[in-house]
Tab-separated table of C-alpha atoms in Angstrom:
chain	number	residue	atom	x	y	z
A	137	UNK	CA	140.116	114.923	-142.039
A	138	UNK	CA	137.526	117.692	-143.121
A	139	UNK	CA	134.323	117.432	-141.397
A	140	UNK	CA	130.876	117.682	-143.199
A	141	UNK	CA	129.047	120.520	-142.159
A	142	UNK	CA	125.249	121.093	-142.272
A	143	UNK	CA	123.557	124.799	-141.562
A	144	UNK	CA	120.325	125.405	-140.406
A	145	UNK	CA	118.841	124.560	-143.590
A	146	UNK	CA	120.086	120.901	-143.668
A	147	UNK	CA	118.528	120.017	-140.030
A	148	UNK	CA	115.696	120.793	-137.916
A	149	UNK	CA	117.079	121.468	-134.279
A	150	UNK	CA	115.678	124.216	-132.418
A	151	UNK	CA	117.407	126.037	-130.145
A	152	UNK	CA	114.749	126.798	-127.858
A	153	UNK	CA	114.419	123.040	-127.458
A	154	UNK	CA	117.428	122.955	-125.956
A	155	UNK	CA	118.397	124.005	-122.371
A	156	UNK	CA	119.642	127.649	-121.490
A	157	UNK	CA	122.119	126.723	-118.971
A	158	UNK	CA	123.315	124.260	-121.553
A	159	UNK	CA	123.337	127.851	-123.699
A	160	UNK	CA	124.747	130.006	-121.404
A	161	UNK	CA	127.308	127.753	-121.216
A	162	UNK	CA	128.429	127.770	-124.342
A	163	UNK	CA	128.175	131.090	-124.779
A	164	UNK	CA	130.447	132.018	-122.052
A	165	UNK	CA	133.319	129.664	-123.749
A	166	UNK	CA	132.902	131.532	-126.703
A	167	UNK	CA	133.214	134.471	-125.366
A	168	UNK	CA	136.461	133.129	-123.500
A	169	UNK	CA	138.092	132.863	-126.515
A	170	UNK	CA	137.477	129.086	-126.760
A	171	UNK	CA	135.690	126.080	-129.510
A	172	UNK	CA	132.830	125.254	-127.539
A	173	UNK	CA	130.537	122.258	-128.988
A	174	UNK	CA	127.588	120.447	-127.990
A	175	UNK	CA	128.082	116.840	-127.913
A	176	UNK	CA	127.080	113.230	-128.118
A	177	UNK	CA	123.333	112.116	-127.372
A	178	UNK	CA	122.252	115.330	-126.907
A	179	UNK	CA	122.481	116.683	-130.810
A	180	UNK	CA	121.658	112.697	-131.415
A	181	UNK	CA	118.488	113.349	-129.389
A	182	UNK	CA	117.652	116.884	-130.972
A	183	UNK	CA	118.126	115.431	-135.111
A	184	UNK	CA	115.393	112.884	-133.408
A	185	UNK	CA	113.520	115.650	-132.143
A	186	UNK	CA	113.557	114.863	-128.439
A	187	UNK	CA	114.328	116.659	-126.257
A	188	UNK	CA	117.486	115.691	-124.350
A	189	UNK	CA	117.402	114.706	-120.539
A	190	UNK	CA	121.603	115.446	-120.055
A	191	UNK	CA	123.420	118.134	-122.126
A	192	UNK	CA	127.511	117.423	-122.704
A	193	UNK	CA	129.793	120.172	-123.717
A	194	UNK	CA	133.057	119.177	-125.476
A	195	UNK	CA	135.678	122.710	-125.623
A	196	UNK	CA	139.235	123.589	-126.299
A	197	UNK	CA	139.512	124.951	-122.654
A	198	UNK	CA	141.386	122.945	-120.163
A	199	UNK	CA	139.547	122.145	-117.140
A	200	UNK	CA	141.267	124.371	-114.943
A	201	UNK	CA	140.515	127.338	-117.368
A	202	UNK	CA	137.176	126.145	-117.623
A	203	UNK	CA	137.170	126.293	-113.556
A	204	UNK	CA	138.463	129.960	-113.909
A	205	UNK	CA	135.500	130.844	-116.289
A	206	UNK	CA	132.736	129.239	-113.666
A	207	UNK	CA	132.044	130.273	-110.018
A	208	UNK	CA	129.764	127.355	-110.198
A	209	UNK	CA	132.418	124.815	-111.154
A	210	UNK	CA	133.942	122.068	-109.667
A	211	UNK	CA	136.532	119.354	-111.207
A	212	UNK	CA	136.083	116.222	-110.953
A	213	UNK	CA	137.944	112.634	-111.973
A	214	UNK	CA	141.324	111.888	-112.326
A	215	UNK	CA	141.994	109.108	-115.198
A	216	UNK	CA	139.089	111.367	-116.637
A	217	UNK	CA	139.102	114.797	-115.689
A	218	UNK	CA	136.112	116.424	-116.366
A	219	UNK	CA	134.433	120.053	-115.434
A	220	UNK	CA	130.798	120.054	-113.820
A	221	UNK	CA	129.174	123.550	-114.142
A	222	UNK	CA	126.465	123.205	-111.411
A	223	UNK	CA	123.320	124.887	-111.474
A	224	UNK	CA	120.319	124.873	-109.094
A	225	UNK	CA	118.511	121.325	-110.237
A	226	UNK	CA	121.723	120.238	-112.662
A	227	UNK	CA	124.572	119.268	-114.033
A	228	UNK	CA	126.316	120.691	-116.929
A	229	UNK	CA	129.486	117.880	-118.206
A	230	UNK	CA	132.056	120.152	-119.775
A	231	UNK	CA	135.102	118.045	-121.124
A	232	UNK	CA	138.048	118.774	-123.223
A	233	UNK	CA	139.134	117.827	-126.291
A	234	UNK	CA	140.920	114.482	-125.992
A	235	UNK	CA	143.202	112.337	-128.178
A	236	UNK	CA	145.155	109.459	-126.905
A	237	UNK	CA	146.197	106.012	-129.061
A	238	UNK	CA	145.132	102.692	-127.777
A	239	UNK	CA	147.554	100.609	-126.285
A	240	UNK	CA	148.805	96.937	-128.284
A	241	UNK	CA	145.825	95.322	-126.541
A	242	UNK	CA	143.399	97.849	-127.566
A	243	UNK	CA	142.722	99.318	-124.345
A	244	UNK	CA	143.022	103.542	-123.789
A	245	UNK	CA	144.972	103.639	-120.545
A	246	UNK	CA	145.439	107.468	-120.776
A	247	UNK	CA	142.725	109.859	-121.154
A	248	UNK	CA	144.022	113.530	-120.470
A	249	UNK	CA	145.469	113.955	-123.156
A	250	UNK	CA	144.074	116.797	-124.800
A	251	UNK	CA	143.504	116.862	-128.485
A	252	UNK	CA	141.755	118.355	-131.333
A	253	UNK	CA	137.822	118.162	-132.212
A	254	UNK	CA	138.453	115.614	-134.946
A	255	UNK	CA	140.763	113.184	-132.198
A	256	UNK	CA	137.877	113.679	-129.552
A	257	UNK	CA	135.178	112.761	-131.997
A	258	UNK	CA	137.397	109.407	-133.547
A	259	UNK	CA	137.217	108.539	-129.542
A	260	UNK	CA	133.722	108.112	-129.300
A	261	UNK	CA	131.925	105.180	-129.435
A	262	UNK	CA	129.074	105.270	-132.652
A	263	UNK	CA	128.454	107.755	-135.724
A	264	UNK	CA	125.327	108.626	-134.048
A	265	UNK	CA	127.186	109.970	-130.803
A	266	UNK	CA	130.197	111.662	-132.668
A	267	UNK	CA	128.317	114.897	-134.086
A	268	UNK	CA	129.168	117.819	-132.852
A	269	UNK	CA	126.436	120.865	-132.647
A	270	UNK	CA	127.302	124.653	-132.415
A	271	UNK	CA	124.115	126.537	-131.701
A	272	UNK	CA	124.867	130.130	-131.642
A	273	UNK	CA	125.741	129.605	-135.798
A	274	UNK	CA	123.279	126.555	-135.710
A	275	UNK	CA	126.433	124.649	-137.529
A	276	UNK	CA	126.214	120.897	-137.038
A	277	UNK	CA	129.731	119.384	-137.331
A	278	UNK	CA	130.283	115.684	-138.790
A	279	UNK	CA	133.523	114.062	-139.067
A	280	UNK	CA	131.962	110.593	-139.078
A	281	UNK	CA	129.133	110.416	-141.084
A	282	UNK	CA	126.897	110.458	-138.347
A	283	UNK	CA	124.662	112.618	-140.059
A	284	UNK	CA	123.688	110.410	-142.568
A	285	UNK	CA	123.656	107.487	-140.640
A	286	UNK	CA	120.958	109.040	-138.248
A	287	UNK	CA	118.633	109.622	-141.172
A	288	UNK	CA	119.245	106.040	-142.503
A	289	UNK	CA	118.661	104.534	-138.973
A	290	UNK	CA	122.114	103.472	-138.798
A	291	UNK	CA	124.096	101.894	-136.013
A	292	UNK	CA	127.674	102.282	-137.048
A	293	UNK	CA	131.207	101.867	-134.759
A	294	UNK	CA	133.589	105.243	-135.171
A	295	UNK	CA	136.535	102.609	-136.692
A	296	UNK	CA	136.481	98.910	-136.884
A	297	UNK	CA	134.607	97.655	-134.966
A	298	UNK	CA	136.475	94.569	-132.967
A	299	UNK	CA	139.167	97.354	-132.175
A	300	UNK	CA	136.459	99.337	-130.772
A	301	UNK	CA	134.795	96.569	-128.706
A	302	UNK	CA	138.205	96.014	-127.127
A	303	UNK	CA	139.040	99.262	-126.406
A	304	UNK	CA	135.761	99.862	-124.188
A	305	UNK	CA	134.182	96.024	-123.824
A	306	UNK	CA	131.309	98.508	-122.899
A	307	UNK	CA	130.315	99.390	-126.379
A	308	UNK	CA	128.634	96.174	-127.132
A	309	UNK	CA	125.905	96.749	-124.349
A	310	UNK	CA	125.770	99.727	-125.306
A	311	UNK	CA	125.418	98.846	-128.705
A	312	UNK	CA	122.348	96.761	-127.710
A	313	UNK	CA	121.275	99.690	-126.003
A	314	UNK	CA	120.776	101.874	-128.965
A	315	UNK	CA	119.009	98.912	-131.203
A	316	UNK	CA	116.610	98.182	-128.086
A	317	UNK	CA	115.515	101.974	-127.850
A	318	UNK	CA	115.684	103.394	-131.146
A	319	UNK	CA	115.310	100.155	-133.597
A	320	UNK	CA	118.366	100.773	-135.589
A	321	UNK	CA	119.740	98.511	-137.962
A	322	UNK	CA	123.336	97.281	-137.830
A	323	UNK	CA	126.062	95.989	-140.128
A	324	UNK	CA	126.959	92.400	-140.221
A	325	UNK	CA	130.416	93.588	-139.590
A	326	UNK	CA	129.337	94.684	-135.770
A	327	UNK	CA	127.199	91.506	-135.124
A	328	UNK	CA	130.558	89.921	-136.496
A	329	UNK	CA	132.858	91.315	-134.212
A	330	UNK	CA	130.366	91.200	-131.326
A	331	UNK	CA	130.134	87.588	-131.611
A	332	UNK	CA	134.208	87.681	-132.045
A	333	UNK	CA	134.777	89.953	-128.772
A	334	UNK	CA	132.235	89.222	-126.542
A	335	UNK	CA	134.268	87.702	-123.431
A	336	UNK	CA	136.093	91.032	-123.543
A	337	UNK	CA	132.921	92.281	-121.622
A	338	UNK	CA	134.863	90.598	-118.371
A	339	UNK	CA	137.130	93.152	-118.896
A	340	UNK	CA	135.017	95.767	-117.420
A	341	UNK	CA	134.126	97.362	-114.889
A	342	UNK	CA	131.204	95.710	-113.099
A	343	UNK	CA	129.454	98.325	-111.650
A	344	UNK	CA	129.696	100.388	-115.264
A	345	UNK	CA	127.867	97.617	-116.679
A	346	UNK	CA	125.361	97.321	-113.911
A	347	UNK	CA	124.685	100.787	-114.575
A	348	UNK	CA	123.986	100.546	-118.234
A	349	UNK	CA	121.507	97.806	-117.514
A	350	UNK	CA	120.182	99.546	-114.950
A	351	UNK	CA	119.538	102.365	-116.873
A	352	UNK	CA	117.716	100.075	-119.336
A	353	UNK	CA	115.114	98.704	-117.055
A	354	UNK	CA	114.481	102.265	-116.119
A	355	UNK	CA	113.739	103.795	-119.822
A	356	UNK	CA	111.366	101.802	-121.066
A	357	UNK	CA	112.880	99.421	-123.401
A	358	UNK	CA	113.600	96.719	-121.153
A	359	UNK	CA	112.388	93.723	-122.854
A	360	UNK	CA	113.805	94.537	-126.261
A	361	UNK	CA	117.032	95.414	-124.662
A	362	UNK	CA	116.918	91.947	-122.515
A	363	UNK	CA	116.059	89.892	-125.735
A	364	UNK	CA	118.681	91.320	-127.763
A	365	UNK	CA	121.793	90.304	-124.684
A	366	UNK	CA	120.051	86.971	-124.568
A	367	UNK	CA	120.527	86.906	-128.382
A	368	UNK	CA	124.129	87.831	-128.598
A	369	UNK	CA	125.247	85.662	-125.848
A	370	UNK	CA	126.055	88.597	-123.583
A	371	UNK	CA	123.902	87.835	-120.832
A	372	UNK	CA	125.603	84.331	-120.055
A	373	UNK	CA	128.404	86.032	-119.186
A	374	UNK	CA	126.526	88.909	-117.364
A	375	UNK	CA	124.394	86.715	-115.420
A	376	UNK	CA	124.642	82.503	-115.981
A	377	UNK	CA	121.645	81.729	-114.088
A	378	UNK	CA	119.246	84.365	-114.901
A	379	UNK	CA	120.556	82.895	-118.704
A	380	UNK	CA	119.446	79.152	-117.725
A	381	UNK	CA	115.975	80.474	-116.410
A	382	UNK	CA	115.317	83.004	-119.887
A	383	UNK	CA	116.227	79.571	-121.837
A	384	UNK	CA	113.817	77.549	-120.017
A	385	UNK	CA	110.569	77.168	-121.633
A	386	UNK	CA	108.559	76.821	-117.985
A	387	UNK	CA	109.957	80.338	-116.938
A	388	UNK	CA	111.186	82.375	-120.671
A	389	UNK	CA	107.874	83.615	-121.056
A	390	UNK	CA	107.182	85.012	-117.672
A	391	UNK	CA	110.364	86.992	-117.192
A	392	UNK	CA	109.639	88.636	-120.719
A	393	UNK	CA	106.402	89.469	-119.324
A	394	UNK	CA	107.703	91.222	-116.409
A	395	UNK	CA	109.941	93.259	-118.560
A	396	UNK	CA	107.616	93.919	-120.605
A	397	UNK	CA	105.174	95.087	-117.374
A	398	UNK	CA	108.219	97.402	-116.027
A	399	UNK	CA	108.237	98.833	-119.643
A	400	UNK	CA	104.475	99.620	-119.228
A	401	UNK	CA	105.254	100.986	-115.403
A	402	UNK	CA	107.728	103.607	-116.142
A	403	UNK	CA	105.959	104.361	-120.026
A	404	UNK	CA	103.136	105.264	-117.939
A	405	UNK	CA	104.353	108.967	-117.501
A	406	UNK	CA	105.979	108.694	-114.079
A	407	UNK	CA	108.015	111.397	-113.120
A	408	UNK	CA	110.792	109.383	-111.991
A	409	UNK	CA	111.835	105.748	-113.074
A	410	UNK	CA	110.982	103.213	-110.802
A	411	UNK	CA	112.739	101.829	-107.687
A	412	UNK	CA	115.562	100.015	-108.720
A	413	UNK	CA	114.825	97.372	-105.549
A	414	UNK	CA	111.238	97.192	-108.010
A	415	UNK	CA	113.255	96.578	-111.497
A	416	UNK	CA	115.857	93.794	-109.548
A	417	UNK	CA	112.159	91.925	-108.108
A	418	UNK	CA	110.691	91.534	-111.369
A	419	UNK	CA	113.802	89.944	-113.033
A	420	UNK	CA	113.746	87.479	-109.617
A	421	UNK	CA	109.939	87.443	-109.051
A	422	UNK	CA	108.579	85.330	-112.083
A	423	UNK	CA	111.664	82.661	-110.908
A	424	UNK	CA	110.404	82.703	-107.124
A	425	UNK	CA	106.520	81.432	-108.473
A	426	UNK	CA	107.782	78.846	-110.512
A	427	UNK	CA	110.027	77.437	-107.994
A	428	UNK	CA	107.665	77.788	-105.074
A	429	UNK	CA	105.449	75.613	-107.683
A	430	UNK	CA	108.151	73.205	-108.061
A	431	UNK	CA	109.288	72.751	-104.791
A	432	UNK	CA	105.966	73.153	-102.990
A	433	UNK	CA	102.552	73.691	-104.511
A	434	UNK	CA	103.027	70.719	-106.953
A	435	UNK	CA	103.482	68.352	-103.982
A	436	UNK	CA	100.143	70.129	-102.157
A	437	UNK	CA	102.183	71.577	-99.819
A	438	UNK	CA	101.600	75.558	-98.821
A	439	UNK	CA	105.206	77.159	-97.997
A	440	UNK	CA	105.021	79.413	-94.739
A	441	UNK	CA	106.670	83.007	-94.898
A	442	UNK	CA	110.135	81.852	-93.587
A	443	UNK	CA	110.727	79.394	-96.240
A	444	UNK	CA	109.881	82.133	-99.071
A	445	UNK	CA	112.458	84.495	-97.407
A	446	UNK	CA	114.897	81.396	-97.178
A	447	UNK	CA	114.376	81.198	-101.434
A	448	UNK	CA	114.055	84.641	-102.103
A	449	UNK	CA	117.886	85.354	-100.555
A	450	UNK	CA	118.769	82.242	-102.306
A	451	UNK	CA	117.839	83.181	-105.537
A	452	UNK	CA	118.682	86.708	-105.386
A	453	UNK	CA	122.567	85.488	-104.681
A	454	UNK	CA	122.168	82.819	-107.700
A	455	UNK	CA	121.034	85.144	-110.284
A	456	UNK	CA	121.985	88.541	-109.417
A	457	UNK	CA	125.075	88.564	-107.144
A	458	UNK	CA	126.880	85.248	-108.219
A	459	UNK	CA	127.068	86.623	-111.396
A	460	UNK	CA	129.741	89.308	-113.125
A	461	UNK	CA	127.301	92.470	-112.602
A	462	UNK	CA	126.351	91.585	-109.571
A	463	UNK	CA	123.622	93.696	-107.676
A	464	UNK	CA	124.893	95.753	-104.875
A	465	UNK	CA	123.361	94.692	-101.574
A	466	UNK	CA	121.197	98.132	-101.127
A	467	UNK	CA	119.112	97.173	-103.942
A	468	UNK	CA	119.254	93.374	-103.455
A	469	UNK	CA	117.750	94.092	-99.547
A	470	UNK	CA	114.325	95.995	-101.645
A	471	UNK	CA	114.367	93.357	-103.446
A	472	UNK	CA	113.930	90.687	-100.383
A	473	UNK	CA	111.760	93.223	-98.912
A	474	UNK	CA	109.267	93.623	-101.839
A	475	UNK	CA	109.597	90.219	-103.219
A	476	UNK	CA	108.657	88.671	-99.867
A	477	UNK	CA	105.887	91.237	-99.155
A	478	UNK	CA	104.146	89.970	-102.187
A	479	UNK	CA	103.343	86.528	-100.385
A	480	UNK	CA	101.507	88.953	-97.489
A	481	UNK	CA	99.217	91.323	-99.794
A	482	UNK	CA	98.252	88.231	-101.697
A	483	UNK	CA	98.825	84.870	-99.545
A	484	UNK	CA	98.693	81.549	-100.678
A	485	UNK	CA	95.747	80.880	-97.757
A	486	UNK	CA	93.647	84.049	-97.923
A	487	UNK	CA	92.269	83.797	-94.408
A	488	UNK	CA	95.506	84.566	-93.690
A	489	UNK	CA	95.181	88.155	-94.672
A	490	UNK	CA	97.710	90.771	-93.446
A	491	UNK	CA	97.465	93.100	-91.093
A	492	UNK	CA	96.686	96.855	-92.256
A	493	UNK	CA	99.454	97.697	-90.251
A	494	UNK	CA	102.384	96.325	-92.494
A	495	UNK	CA	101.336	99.434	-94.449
A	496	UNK	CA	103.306	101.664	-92.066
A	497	UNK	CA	106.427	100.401	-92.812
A	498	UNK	CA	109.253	101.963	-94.765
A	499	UNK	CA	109.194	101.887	-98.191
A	500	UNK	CA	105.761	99.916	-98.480
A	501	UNK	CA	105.120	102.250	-101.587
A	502	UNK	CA	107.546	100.133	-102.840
A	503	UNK	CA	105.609	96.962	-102.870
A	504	UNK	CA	102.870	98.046	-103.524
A	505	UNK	CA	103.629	99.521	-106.793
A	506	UNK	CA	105.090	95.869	-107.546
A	507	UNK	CA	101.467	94.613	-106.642
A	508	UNK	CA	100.155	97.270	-109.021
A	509	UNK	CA	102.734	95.566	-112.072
A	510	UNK	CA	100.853	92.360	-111.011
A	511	UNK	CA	97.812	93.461	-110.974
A	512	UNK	CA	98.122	94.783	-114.969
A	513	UNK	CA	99.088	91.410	-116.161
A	514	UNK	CA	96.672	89.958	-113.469
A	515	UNK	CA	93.514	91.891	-113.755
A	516	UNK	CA	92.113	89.591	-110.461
A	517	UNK	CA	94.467	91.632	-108.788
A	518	UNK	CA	93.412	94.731	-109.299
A	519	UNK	CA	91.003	95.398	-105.888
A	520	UNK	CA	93.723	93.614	-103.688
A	521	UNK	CA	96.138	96.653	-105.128
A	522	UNK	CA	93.262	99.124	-104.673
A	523	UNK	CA	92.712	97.882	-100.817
A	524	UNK	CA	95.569	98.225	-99.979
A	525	UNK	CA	96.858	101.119	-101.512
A	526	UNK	CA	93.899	102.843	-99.597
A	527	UNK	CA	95.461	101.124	-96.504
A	528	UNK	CA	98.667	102.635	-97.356
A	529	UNK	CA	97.235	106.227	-97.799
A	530	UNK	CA	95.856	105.881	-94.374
A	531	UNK	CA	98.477	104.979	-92.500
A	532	UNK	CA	100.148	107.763	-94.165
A	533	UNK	CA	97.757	109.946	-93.187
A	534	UNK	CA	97.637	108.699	-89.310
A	535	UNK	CA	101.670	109.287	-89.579
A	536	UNK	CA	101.569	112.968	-90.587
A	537	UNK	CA	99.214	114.118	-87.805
A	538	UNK	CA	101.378	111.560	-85.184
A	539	UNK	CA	104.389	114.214	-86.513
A	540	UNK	CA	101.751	117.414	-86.662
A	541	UNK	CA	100.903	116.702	-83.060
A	542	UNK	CA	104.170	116.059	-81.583
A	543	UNK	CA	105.468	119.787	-83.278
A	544	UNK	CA	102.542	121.230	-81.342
A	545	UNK	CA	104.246	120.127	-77.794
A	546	UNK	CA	107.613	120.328	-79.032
């Protein structure tokens, strides 16, 4: 197959937009003698003009030569062997060429098998993700139209796609992934075979598709991305209960309206993304009101603090670790923690006010900056969340000179 190839005056990308270890990199492969490309969502991102938070490097070298180029490599994976070149605040993924056929279910048991450009690229998942970019000739490299499909806001599989979906079950949240954060279009062939192959999502690996997700609520796009699994039928199997609550009139329009309010927390220019004990509370938190309503408040009856921890544990199993993707129990602990602390910065009876000195507990940040969420859908929340994130400051404050003090007689 002969690629399409497009020179500096058929795209836009900068190279100074573009990391120089990510450079340096390839420049020292070239030099080595080797084809050095970047790869995937990082020449995706650049035709986009964004620049790209990860930088992937697909080469001819084999990882140990790549190893032999690199003081500052290490290898790494075993079904997939990959080369990290490790600089002082990142990563660097080098991989090699691959090829490798599926096997009569569809699956790709083997991946080091080493292969050409063309077999790499025709492993990949979408057109959009299979361009290769070479910057020190500025060459952009297409063997699957993915060129063209960028500028027509395209969402196409590399091959057909119910073959694809099998091979990596993964592809379909992905898939949703890419429509959520970038609004492409897709073919009624891929909604076809999504519908076709969507129990093949059991097939994989849990935690991968935790991640993914994950990842989601962290960028920005989470309600788009939520709508569109609750749309294909995806997030039955992912999570059965959370399903029944999103399909329930009473609660569908307050767990949109927390995703929407984590999209609006980490669109707000944070440096990092926010807690992922934070992002697991507001799928559970908007559940936990309306059955405290149900179960208490609508018979006049005010719950005390042990019976919202006894529901919040419940319904963090039901939803989030009875389910396929389940949460791992780090996260689902913040969760209690934050979900519970809700019901003390803003009780039920407000002469029973908290004490200031909750604030000096680990991760309070935490909570608070799930108050804060509330308080931008809840505007009458807004000097609770002040109060006490003053209280918080404090107590920060009266920690540092407890530690300042105890250096002086140390």
């Amino acid at each position: 197959m002969e690629p399409k190839i497009y020179t500096s005056r058929d795209h836009h990308i900068r190279n100074d937009l573009i990391d120089p270890n990510a450079l340096s990199v390839l420049r020292r492969l070239h030099e080595g003698g080797y084809i050095a490309y970047l790869v995937g969502g990082g020449v995706r991102d650049l035709l986009m003009r964004k620049r790209p938070k990860d930088y992937d490097i697909a080469t001819s070298a084999l990882p140990e030569e790549v190893k032999r180029l690199f003081r500052n490599c290490i290898l790494i994976g075993r079904r997939f062997r990959l080369a990290h070149i490790r600089f002082k605040y990142q990563i660097i993924e080098v991989s090699t060429f691959r090829a490798g056929e599926p096997t009569e279910e569809g699956l790709v048991v083997q991946d080091n098998i080493w292969g050409t450009p063309e077999e790499d690229v025709l492993r990949r998942d979408f057109t959009i993700n299979g361009l290769f970019y070479d910057p020190l000739d500025h060459r952009i490299i297409d063997y699957v139209g993915g060129f063209e499909d960028l500028q027509h806001h395209l969402l196409r599989s590399i091959g057909k796609p119910s073959l694809r979906f099998k091979q990596d079950p993964v592809r379909m949240i992905r898939m949703q992934k890419f429509r959520a954060r970038f609004g492409f279009n897709v073919e009624s062939e891929e909604l076809k075979a999504l519908e076709k192959c969507r129990r093949e999502i059991t097939k994989s690996s849990p935690a991968r598709v935790l991640e993914e997700i994950l990842r989601m609520l962290e960028l920005g796009y989470a309600e788009s991305f939520f709508q569109l699994l609750l749309e294909s039928k995806l997030l039955e199997i992912l999570f059965p209960k959370l399903t029944t609550y999103c399909n329930k009139k009473e609660t569908r329009d307050q767990i949109f309206a927390y995703l929407k309010g984590v999209d609006a927390m980490n669109n707000r220019g944070h440096y990092r993304p926010l807690d992922r004990g934070i992002l697991g509370a507001a799928l559970v938190y908007p559940i936990l009101e309306y059955e405290i309503q149900e179960r208490y408040l609508s018979k006049q009856v005010i719950p005390h603090l042990g019976e919202i921890m006894s529901l919040a544990h419940e319904l963090i199993d039901q939803l989030l670790f009875d389910a396929f993707s389940h949460f791992p129990r780090k996260i689902r602990v913040a969760m209690h923690t934050i979900l519970v602390m809700q019901y003390r910065l803003t009780p039920f009876d407000p002469k029973k006010r908290a004490r200031p000195r909750i604030a000096r507990q680990r991760d309070f940040i935490h909570s608070i900056t799930f108050l804060k969420m509330r308080a931008l859908m809840d505007s009458s929340l807004f000097k609770t969340y002040e109060r006490w994130k003053e209280t918080h400051r404090l107590a920060q404050c009266e920690q540092d000179e407890r530690r300042m003090q105890k250096s002086r007689h140390s």
